[in-house]
PDB file of C-alpha atoms and ligand atoms in Angstrom:
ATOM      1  CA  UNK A  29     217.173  -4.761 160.594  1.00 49.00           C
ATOM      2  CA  UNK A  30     215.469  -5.076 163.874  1.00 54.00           C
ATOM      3  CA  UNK A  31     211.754  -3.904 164.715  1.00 54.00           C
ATOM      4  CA  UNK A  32     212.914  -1.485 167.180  1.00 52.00           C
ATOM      5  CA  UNK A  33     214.739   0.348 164.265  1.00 63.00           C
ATOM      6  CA  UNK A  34     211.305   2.752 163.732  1.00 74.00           C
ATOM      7  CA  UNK A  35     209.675   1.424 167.201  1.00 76.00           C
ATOM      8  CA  UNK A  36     210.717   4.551 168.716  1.00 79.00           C
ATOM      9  CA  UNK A  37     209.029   6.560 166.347  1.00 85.00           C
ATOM     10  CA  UNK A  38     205.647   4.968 166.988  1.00 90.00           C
ATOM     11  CA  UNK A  39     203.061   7.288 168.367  1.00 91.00           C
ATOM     12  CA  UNK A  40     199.448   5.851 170.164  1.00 92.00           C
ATOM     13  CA  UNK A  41     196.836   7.074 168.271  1.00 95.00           C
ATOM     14  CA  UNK A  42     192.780   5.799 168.350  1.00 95.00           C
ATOM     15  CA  UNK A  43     192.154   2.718 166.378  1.00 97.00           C
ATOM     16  CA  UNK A  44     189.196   4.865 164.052  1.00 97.00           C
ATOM     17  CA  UNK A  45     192.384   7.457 162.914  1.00 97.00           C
ATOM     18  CA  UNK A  46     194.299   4.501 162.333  1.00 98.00           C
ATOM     19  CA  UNK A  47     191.736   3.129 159.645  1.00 98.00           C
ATOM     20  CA  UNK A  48     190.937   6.906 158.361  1.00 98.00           C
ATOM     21  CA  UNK A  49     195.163   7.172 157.778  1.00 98.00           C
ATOM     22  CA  UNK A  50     195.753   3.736 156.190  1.00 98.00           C
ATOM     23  CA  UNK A  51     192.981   4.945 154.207  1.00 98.00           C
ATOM     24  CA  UNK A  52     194.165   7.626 152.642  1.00 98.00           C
ATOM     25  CA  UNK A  53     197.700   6.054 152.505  1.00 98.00           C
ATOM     26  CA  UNK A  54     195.787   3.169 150.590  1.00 97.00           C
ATOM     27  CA  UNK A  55     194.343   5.805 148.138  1.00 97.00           C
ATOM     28  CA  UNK A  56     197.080   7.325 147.226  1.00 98.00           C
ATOM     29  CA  UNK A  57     198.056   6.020 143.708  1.00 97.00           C
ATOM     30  CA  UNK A  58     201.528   5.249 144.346  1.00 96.00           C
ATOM     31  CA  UNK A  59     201.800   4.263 148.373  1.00 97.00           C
ATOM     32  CA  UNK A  60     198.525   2.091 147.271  1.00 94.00           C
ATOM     33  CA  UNK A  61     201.136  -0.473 145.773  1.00 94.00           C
ATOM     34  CA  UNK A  62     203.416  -0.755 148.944  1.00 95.00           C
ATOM     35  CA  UNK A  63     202.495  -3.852 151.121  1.00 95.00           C
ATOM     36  CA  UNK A  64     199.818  -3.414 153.768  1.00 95.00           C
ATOM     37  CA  UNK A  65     202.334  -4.389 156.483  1.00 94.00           C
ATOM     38  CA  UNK A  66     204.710  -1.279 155.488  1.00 95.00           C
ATOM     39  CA  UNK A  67     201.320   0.767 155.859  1.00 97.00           C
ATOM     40  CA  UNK A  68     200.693  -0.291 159.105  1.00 96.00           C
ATOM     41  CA  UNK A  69     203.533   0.411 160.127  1.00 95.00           C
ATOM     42  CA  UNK A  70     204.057   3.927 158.753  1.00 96.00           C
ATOM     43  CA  UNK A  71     200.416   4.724 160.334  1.00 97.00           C
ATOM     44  CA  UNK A  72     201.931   3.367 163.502  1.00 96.00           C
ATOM     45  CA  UNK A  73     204.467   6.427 163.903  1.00 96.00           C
ATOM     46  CA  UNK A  74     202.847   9.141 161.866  1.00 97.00           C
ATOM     47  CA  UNK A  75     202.155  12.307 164.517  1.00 97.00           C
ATOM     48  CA  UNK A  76     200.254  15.216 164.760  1.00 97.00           C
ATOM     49  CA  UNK A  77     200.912  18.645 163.629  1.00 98.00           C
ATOM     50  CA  UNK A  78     198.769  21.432 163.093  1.00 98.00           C
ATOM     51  CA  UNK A  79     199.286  24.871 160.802  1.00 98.00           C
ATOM     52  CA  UNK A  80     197.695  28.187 160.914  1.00 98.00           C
ATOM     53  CA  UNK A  81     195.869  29.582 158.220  1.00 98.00           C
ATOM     54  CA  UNK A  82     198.434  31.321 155.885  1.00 98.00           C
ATOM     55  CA  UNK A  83     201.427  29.372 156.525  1.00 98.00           C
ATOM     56  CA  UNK A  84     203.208  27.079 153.952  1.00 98.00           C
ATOM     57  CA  UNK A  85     203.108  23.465 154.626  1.00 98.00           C
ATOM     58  CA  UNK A  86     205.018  22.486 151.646  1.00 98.00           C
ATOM     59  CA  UNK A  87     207.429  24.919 149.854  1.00 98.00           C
ATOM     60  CA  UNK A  88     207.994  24.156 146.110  1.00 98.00           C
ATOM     61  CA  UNK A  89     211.591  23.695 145.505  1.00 98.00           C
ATOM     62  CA  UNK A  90     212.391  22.859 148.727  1.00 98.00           C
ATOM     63  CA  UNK A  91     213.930  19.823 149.869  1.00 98.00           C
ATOM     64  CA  UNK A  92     210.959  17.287 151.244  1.00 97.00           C
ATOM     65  CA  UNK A  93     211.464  15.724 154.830  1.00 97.00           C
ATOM     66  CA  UNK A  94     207.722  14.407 155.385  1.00 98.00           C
ATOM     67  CA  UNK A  95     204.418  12.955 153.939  1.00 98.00           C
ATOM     68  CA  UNK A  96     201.171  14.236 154.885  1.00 98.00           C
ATOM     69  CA  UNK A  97     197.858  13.413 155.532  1.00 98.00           C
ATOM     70  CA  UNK A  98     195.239  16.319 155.986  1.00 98.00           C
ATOM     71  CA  UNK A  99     192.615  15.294 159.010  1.00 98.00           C
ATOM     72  CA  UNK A 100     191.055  18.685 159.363  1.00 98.00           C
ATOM     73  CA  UNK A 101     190.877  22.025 157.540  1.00 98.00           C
ATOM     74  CA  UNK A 102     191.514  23.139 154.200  1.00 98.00           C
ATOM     75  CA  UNK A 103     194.597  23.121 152.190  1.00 98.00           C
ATOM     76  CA  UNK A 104     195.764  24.735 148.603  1.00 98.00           C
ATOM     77  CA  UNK A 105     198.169  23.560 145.678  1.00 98.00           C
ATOM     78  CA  UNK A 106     199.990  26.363 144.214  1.00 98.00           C
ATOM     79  CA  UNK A 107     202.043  26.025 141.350  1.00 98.00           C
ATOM     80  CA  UNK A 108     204.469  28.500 140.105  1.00 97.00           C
ATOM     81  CA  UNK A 109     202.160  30.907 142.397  1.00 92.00           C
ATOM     82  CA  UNK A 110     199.662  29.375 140.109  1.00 98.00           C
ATOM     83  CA  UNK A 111     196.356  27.861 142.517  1.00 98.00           C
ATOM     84  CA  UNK A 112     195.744  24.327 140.759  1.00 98.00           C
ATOM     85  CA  UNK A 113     193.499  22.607 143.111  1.00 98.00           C
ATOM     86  CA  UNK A 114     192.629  22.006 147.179  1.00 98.00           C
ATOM     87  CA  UNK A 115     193.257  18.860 149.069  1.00 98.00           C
ATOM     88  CA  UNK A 116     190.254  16.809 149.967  1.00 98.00           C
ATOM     89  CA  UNK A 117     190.190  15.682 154.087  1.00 98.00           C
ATOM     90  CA  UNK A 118     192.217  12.529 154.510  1.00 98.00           C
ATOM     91  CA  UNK A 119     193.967  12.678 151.297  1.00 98.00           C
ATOM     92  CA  UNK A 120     197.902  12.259 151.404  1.00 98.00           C
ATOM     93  CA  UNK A 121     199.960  14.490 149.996  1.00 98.00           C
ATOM     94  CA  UNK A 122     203.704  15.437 150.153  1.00 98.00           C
ATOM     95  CA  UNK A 123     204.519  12.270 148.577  1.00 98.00           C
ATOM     96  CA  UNK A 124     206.195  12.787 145.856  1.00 98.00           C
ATOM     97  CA  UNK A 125     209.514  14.600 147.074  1.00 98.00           C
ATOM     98  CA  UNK A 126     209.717  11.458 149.726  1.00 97.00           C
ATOM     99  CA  UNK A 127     209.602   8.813 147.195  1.00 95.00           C
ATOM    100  CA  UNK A 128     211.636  10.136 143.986  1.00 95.00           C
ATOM    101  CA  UNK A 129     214.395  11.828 146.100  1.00 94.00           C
ATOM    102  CA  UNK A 130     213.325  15.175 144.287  1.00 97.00           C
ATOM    103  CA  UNK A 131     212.336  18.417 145.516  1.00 98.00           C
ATOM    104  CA  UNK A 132     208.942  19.693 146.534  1.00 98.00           C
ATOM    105  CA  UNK A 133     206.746  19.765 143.089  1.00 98.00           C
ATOM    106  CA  UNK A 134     204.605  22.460 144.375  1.00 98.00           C
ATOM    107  CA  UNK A 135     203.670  24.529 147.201  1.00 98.00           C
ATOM    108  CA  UNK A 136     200.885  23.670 150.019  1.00 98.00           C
ATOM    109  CA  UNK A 137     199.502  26.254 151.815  1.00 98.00           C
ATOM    110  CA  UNK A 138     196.692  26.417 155.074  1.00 98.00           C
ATOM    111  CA  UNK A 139     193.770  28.263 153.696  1.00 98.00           C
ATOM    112  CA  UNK A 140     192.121  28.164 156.959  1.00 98.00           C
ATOM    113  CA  UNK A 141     193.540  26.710 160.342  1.00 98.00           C
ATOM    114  CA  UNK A 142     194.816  22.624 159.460  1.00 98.00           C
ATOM    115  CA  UNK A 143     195.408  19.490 161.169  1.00 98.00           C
ATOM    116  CA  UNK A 144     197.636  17.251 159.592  1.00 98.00           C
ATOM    117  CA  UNK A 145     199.247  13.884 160.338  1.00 98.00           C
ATOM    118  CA  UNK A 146     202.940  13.590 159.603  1.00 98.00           C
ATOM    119  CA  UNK A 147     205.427  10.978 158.403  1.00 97.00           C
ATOM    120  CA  UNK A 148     209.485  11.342 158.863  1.00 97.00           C
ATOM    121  CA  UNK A 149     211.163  10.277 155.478  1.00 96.00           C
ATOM    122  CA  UNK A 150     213.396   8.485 157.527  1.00 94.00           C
ATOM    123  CA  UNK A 151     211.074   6.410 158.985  1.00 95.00           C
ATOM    124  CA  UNK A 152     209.199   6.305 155.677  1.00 96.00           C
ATOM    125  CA  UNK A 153     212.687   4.910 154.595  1.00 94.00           C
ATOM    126  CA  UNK A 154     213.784   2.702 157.555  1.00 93.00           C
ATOM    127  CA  UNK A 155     210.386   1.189 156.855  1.00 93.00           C
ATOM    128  CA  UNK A 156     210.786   0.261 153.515  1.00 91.00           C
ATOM    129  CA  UNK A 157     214.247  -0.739 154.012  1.00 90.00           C
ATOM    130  CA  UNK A 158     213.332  -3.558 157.010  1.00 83.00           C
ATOM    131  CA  UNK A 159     211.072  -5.150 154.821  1.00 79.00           C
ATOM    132  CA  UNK A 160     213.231  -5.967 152.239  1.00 75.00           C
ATOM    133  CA  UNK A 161     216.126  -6.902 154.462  1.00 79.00           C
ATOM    134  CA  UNK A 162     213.382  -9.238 156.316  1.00 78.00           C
ATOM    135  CA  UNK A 163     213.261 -10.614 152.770  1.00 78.00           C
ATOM    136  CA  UNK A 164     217.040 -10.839 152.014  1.00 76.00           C
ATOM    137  CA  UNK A 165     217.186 -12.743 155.395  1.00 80.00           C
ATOM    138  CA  UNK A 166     214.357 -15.133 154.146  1.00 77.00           C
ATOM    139  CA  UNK A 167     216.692 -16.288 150.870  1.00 70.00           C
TER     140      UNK A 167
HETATM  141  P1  LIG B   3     205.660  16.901 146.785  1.00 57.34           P
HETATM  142  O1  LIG B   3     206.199  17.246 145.439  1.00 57.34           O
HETATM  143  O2  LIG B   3     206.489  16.123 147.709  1.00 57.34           O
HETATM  144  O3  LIG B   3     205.216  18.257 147.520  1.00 57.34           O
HETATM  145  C1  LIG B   3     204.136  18.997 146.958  1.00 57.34           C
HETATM  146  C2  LIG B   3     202.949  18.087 146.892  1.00 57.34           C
HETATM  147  O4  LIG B   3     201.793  18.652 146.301  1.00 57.34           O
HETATM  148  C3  LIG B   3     203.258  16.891 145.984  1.00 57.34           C
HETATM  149  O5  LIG B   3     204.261  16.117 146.589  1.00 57.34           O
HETATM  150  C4  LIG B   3     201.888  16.302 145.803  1.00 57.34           C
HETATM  151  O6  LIG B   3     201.496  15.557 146.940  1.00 57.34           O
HETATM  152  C5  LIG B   3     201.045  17.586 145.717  1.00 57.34           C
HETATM  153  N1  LIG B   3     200.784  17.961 144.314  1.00 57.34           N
HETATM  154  C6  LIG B   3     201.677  18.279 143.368  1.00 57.34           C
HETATM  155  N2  LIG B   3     201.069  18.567 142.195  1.00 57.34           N
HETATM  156  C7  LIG B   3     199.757  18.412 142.423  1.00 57.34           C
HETATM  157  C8  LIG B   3     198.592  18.557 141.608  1.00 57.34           C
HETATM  158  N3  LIG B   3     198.655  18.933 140.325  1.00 57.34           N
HETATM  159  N4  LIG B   3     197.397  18.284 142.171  1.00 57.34           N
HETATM  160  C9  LIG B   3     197.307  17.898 143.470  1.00 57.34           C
HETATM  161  N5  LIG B   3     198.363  17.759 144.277  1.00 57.34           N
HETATM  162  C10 LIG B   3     199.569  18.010 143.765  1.00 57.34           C
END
């Protein structure tokens, strides 16, 4: 699959919240094991989007189109309409529905006015798809 598959998608974005997003995609204990190229590349087309306070980010049950990273403001877990925990500043989140094909675990909501960074599942997916066509090709 060519480069220009996701190219579109990319987004310019200072070099300092390039290395605070490949960060927290680094922490995260299951992106951490994806290759640092297919990182890079998902920090390359990862865009902006902000939420006012009250409003759901994430809606448990739902069907998941995006990872997140939180860059500013402050975020809660809710479980069952159970709070289990915040979200720390440049922590991902929204993973799990993206990776396992399942829906949303839990809900996310803005406890105060958020900026968040955003990642298409299809890109997330074209991503991880060129890379191992790139290695099919190699063989
Ligand atoms: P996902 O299931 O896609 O959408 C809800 C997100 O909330 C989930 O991915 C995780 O990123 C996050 N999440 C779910 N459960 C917890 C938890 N117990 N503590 C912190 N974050 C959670």
């Amino acid at each position: 699959m060519p480069k220009f598959y996701f190219e579109s998608a990319r987004v310019w974005k200072e070099p300092s919240v390039k290395k605070l997003l490949t960060d927290a995609l680094n922490k995260n204990r299951y992106l951490k094991r994806l290759e640092g190229q297919q990182l890079k590349d998902m920090v390359e087309c990862m865009y902006e989007r902000t939420y006012q306070q009250g409003e759901f980010v994430i809606k448990q049950g739902e069907p998941g189109n995006h990872l997140f990273v939180l860059a500013d403001g402050n975020l809660d877990v809710y479980q069952n309409n159970k709070l289990l925990t915040s979200i720390a500043v440049w922590t991902t989140f929204g993973e799990l529905a993206i990776l396992y094909n399942c829906t949303r675990t839990a809900s996310v909501k803005a406890a105060s006015n958020v900026r968040t960074w955003v990642l298409d599942r299809e890109v997330f997916h074209n991503v991880m798809r060129m890379t191992a066509e790139a290695r099919h090709e190699q063989h």
